[in-house]
Short mmCIF file of C-alpha atoms in Angstrom, two decimals:
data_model
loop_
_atom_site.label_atom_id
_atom_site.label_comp_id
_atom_site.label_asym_id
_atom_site.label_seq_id
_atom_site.Cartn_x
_atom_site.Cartn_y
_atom_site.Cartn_z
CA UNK E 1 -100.25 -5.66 -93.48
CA UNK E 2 -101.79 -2.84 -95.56
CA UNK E 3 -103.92 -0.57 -93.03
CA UNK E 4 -107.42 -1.37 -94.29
CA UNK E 5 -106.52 -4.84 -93.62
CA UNK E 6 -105.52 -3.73 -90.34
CA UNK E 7 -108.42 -1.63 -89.43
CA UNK E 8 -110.54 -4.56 -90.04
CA UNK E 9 -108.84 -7.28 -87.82
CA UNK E 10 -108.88 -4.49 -85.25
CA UNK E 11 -112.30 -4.07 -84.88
CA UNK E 12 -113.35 -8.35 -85.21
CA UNK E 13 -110.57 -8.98 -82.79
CA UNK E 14 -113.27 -9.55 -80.03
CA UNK E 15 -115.58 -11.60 -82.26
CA UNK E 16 -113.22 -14.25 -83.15
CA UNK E 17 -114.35 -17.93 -83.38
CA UNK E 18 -118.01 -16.60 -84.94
CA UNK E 19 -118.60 -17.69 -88.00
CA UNK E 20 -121.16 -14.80 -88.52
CA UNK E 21 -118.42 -12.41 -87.82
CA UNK E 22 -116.11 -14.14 -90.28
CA UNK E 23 -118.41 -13.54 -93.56
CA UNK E 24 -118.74 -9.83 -92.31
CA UNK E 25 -115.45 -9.33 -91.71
CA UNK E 26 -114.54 -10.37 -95.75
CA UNK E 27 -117.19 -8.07 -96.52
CA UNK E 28 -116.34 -5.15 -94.98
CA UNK E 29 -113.16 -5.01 -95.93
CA UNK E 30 -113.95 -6.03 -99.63
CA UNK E 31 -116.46 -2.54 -99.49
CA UNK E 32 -113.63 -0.49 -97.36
CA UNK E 33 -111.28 -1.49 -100.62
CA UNK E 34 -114.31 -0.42 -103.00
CA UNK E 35 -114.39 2.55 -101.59
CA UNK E 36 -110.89 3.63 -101.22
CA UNK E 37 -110.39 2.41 -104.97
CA UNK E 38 -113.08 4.71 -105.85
CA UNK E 39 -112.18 7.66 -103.82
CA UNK E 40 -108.12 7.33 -104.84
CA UNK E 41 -109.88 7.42 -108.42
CA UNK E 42 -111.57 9.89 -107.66
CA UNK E 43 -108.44 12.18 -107.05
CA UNK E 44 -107.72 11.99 -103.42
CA UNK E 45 -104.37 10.93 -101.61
CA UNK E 46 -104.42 7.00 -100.54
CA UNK E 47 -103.75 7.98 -96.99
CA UNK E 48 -106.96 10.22 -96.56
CA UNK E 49 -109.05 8.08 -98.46
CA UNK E 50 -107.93 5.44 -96.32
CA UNK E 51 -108.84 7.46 -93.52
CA UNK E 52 -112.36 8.71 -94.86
CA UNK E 53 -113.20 4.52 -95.46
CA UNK E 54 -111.98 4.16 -92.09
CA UNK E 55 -114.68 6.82 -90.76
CA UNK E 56 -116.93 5.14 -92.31
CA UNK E 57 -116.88 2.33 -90.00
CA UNK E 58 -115.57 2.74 -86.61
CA UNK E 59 -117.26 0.12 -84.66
CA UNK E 60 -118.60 -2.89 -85.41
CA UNK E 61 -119.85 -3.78 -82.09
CA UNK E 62 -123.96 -2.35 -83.35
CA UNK E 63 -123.54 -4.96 -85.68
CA UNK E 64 -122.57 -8.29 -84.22
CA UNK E 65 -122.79 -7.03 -80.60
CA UNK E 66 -125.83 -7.29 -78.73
CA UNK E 67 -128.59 -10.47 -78.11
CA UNK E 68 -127.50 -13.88 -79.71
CA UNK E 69 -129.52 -16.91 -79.68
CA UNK E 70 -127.35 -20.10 -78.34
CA UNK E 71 -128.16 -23.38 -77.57
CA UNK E 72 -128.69 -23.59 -73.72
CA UNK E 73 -127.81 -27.20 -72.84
CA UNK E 74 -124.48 -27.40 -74.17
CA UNK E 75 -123.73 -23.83 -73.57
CA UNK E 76 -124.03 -24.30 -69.77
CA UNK E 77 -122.28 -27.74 -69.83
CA UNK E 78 -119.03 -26.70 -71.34
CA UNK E 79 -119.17 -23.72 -68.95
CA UNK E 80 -119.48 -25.80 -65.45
CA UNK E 81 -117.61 -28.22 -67.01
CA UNK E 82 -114.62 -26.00 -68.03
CA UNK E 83 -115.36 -23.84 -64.56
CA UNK E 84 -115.33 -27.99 -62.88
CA UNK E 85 -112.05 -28.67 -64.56
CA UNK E 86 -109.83 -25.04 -63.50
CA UNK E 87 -111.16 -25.39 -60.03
CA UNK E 88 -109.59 -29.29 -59.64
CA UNK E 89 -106.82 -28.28 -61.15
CA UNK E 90 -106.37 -25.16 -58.97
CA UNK E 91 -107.28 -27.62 -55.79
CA UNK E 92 -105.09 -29.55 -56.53
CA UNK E 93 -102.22 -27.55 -56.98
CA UNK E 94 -102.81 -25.83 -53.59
CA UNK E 95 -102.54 -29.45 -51.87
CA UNK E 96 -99.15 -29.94 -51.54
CA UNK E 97 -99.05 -26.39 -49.60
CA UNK E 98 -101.12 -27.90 -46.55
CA UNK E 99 -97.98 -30.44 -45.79
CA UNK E 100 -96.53 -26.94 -44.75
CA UNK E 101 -99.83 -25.91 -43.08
CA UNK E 102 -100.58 -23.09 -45.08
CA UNK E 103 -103.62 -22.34 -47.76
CA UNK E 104 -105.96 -24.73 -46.05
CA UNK E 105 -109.11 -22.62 -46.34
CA UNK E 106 -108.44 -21.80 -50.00
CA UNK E 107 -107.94 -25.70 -50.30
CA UNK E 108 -111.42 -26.50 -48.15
CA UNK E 109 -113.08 -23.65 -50.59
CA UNK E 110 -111.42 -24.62 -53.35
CA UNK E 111 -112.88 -28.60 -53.05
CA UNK E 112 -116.46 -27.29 -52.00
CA UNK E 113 -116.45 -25.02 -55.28
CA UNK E 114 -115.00 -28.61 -57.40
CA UNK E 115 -118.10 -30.57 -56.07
CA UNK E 116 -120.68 -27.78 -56.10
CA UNK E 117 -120.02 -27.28 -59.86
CA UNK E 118 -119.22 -31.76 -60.02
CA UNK E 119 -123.04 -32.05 -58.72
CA UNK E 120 -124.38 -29.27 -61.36
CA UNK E 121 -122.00 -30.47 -64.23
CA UNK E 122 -124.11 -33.94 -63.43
CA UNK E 123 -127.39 -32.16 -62.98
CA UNK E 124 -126.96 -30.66 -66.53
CA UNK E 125 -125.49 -33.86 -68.14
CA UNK E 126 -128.74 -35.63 -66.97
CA UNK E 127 -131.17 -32.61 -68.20
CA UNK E 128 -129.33 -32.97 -71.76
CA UNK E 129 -129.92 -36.86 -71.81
CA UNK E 130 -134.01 -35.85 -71.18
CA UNK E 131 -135.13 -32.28 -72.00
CA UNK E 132 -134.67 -30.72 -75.73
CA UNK E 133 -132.35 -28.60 -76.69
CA UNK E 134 -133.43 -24.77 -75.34
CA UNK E 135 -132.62 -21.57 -76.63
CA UNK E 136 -131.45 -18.45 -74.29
CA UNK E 137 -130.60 -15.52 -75.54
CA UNK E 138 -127.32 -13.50 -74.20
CA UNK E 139 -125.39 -10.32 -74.98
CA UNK E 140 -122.28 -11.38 -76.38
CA UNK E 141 -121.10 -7.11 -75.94
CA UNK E 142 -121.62 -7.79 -72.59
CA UNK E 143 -119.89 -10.74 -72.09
CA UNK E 144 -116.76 -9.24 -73.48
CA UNK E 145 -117.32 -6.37 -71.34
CA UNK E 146 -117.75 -8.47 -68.45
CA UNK E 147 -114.17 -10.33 -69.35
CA UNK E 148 -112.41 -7.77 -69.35
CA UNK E 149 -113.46 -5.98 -66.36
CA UNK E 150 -112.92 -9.01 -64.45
CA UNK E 151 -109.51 -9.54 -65.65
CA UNK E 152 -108.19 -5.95 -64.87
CA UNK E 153 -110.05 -6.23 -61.07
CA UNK E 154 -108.20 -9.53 -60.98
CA UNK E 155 -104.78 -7.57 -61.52
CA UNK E 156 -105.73 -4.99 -59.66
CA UNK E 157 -106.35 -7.54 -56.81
CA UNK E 158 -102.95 -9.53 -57.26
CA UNK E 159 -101.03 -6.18 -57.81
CA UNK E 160 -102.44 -4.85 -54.36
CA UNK E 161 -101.81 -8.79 -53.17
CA UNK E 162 -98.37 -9.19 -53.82
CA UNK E 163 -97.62 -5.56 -52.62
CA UNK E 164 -98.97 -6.53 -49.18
CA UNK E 165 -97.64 -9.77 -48.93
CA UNK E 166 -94.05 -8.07 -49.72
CA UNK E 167 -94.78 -5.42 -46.95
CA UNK E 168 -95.99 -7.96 -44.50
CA UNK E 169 -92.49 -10.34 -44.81
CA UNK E 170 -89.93 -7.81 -45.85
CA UNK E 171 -91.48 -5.45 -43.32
CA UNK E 172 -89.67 -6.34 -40.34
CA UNK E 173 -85.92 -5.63 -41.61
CA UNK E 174 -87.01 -1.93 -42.26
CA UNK E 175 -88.74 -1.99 -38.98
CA UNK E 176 -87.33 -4.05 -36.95
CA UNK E 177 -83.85 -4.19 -38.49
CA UNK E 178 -84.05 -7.75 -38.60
CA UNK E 179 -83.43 -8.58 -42.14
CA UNK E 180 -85.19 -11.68 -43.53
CA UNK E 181 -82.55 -14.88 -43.82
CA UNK E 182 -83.49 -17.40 -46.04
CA UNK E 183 -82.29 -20.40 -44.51
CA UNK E 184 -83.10 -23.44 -46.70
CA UNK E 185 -85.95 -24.80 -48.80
CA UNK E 186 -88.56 -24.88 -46.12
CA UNK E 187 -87.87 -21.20 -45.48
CA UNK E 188 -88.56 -20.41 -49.16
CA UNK E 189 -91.49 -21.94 -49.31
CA UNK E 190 -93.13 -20.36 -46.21
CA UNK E 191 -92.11 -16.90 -47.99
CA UNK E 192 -93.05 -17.91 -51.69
CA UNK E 193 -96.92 -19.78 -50.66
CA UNK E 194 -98.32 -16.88 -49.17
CA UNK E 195 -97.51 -15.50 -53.07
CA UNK E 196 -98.87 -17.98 -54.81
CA UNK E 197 -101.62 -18.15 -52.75
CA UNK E 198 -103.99 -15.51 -54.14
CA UNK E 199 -102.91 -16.82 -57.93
CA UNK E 200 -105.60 -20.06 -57.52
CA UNK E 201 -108.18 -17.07 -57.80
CA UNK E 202 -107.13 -16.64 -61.37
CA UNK E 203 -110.13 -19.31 -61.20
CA UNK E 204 -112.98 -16.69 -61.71
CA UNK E 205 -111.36 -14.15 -64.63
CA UNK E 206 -110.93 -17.78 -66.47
CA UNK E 207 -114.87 -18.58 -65.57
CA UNK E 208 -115.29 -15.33 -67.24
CA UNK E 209 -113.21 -15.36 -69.93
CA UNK E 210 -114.91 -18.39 -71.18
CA UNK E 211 -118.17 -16.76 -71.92
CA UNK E 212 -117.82 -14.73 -75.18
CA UNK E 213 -116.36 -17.99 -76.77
CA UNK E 214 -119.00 -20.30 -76.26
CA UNK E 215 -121.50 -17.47 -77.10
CA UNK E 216 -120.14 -18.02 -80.00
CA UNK E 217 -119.59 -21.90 -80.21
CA UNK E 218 -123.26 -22.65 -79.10
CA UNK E 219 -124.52 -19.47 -81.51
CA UNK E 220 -127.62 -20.20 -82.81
CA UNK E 221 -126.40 -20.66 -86.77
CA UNK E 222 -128.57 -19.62 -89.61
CA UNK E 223 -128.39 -22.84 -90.95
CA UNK E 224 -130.38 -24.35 -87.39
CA UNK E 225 -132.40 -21.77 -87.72
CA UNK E 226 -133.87 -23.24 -91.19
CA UNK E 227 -133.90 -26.31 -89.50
CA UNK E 228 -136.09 -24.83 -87.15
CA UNK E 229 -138.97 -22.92 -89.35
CA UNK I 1 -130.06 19.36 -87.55
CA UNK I 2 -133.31 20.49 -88.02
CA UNK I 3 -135.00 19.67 -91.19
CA UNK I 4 -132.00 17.68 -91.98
CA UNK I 5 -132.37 15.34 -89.27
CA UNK I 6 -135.97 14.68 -89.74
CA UNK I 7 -135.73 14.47 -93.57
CA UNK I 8 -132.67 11.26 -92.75
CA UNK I 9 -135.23 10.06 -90.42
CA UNK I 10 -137.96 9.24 -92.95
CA UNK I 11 -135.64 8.01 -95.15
CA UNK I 12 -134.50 5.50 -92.83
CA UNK I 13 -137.75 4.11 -91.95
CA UNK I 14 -138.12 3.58 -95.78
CA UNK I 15 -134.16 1.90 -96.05
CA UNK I 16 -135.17 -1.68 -96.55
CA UNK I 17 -137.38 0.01 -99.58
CA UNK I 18 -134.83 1.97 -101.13
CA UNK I 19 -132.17 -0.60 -101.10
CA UNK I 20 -135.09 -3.55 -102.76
CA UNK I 21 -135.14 -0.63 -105.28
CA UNK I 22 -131.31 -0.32 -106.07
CA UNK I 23 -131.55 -4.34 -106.24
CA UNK I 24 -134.64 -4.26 -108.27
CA UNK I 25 -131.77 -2.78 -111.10
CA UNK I 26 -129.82 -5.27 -111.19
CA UNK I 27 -127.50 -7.67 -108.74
CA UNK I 28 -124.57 -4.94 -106.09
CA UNK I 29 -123.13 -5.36 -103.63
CA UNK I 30 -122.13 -3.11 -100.50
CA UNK I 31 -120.35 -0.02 -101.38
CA UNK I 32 -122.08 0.38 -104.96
CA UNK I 33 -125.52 0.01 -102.87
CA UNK I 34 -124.06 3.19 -101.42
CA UNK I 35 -123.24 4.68 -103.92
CA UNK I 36 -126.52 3.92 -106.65
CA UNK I 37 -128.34 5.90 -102.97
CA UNK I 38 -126.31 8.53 -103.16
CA UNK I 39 -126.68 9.38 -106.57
CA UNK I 40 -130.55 8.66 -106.99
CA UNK I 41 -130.50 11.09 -103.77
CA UNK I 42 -129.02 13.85 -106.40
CA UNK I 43 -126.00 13.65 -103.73
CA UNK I 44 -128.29 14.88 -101.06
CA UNK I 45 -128.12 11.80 -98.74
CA UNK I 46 -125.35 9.25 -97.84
CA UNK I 47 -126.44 6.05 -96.74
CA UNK I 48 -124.12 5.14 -93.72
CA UNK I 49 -122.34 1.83 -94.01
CA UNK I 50 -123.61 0.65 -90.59
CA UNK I 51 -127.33 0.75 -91.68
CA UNK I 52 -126.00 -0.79 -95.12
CA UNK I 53 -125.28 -4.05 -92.92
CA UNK I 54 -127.82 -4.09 -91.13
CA UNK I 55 -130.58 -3.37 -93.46
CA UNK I 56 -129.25 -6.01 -95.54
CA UNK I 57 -128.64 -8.67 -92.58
CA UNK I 58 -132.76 -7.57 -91.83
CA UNK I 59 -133.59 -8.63 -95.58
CA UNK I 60 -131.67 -11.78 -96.16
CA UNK I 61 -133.17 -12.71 -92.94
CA UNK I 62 -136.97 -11.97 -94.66
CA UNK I 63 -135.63 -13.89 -97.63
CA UNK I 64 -136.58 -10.85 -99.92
CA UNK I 65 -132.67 -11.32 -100.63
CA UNK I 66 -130.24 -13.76 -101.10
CA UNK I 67 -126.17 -12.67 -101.14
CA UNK I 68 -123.84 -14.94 -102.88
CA UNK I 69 -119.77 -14.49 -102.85
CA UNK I 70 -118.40 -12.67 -106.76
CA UNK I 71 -115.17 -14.32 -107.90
CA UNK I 72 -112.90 -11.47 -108.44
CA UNK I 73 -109.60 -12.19 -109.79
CA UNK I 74 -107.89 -9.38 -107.48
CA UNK I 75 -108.75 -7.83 -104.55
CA UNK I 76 -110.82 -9.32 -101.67
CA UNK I 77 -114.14 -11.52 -102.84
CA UNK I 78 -117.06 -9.18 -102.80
CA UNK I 79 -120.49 -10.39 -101.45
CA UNK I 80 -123.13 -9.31 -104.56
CA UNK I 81 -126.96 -9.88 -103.38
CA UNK I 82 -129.97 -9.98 -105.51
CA UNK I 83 -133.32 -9.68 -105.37
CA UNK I 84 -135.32 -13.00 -104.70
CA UNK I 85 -138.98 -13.29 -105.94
CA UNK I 86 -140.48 -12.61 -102.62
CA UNK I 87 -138.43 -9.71 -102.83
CA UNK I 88 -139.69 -8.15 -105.81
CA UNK I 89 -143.45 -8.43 -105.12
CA UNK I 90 -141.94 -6.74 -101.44
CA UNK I 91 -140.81 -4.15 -103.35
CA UNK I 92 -143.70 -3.51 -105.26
CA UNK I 93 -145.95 -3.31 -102.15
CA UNK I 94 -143.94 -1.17 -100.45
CA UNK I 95 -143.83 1.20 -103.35
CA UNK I 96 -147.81 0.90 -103.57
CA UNK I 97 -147.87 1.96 -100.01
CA UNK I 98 -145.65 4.53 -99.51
CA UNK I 99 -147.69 6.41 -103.03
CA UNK I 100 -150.76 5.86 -100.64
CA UNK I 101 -149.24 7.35 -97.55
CA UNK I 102 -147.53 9.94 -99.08
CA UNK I 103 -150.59 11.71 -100.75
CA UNK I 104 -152.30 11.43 -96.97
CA UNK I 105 -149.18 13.11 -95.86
CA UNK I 106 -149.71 15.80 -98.38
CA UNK I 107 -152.73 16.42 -97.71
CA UNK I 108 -152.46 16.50 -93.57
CA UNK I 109 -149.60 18.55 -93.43
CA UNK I 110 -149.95 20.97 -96.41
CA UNK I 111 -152.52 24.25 -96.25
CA UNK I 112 -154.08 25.00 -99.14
CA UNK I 113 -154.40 28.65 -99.70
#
């Protein structure tokens, strides 16, 4: 890939899936060629004039960062109901784990959290049947900023998890000299659920991760906005 | 700095003008916008390609311009905009009023001796 081309994908990577981003995005890089063309003209080495073009530009995020207009209804709907969806899935893959008696307060939180967001999923479906579409507007800069902080606190958090867990069962045979024996299946599992445990959490980075998308699903497009005036 | 920096700052607050004036010539798009600035600036001022987008995003969105997509045969498609009716009569207006406010300007700031 030639490194204009590069430089470009680079800085829309976060705004993928707009379609305001995508018409920018052929623009820009249609200007950074313009420019390089003229400056290589010009007399100067492709490389540097690659790099002045580059200068030129070196964020986007003042541009398609910031307040976006989306459509309210259906952007909270496909949030609880994504956010309804991850936390059955996650409750129900910690069931199994309470025929060994473990995980049974994740489980109880884990089914409170499915029908909290079950009776607001409904709540919303009803309000979209009666009330008109509303507009909200939200940073979609700090949505993405809000992603990935959550998603490095959420390694952080299973890094430091798994490091205790490990200390916690492998302990004793430094301690105690009394290495660990892994007997048989039922043995395994009581050493590999208190693991796997903490993973149903990857619940909330996925609750966050869905924001900056339907930002820009349920943008407000220029076309709706003609509708509109 | 200095008289730099406040010169770039009038000229900004006049950007949406300047660029209805490189448009008023004759259909461009993005970089030659640029460049048509920089040379009826004599050189003296660059127009940053930032402001480019956004000044331009600000006037399709008053309709004083409308973009449409050039069919080059190679290279990437270039986005050319041109100046719509509204836009024109914008133009003039602003052009009226900045005569207006820059002889008040003159005559507030400069001493006559």
């Amino acid at each position: 890939m030639d490194p204009l081309r590069h430089h470009v994908e680079q800085l829309f990577r976060p705004y993928r899936g707009s379609s305001q981003a995508q018409e920018l995005r052929e623009e820009v890089l249609s200007n950074l060629e313009a420019r390089v063309a003229d400056l290589t003209a010009g007399g100067m080495a492709y490389d540097q004039a690659v790099r002045v073009a580059k200068s030129n530009l070196p964020s986007i995020d003042i541009l398609l960062g910031g307040k976006r207009r989306i459509r309210a209804n259906g952007f909270w709907l496909e949030w609880v109901q994504r956010v309804l969806l991850y936390l059955l899935v996650a409750w129900i893959v910690s069931m199994p784990l309470q025929i060994v008696g473990a995980g049974e307060v994740q489980s109880l939180a884990l089914f409170s959290l499915s029908l909290l967001a079950g009776l607001i999923y409904a709540a919303l479906l009803k309000k979209k049947k009666t009330a008109p579409e509303g507009v909200m507007k939200m940073d979609l800069r700090a949505a993405i900023v809000y992603r990935n902080t959550v998603w490095t606190l959420w390694t952080i958090y299973m890094i430091v998890s798994t490091l205790y867990t490990t200390a916690l069962q492998f302990g004793s045979s430094i301690w105690f000299g009394r290495p660990v024996t892994i007997s048989g299946p039922y043995q395994f599992a009581m050493i590999a659920i208190p693991y796997l445990l903490p993973v149903v959490s990857i619940v909330l980075p996925l609750a966050f991760h869905l924001m900056p998308k339907l930002i820009m699903k349920y943008e407000v497009g220029e076309a709706d906005e003609r509708d509109e005036t | 700095m200095g008289e730099s920096s406040i010169s770039s700052d009038i000229i900004r607050g006049h950007l949406d003008a300047i660029i209805l004036r490189v448009l008023s010539e004759g259909d461009n798009y993005g970089y030659e916008i640029i460049k048509a600035i920089a040379k009826n600036s004599g050189g003296q001022y660059e127009l940053k390609e930032p402001s480019l987008y956004t000044s331009l995003k600000r006037l399709e969105g008053q309709k004083l311009i409308a973009s449409y997509w050039g069919d080059e045969t190679q290279g990437g498609r270039r986005k050319y905009y041109r100046l719509t009716p509204e836009g024109a009569e914008a133009y003039e207006r602003a052009l009226a009023a900045w005569k207006v406010a820059k002889e008040l300007i003159d005559q507030l700031i400069e001493r006559k001796g």
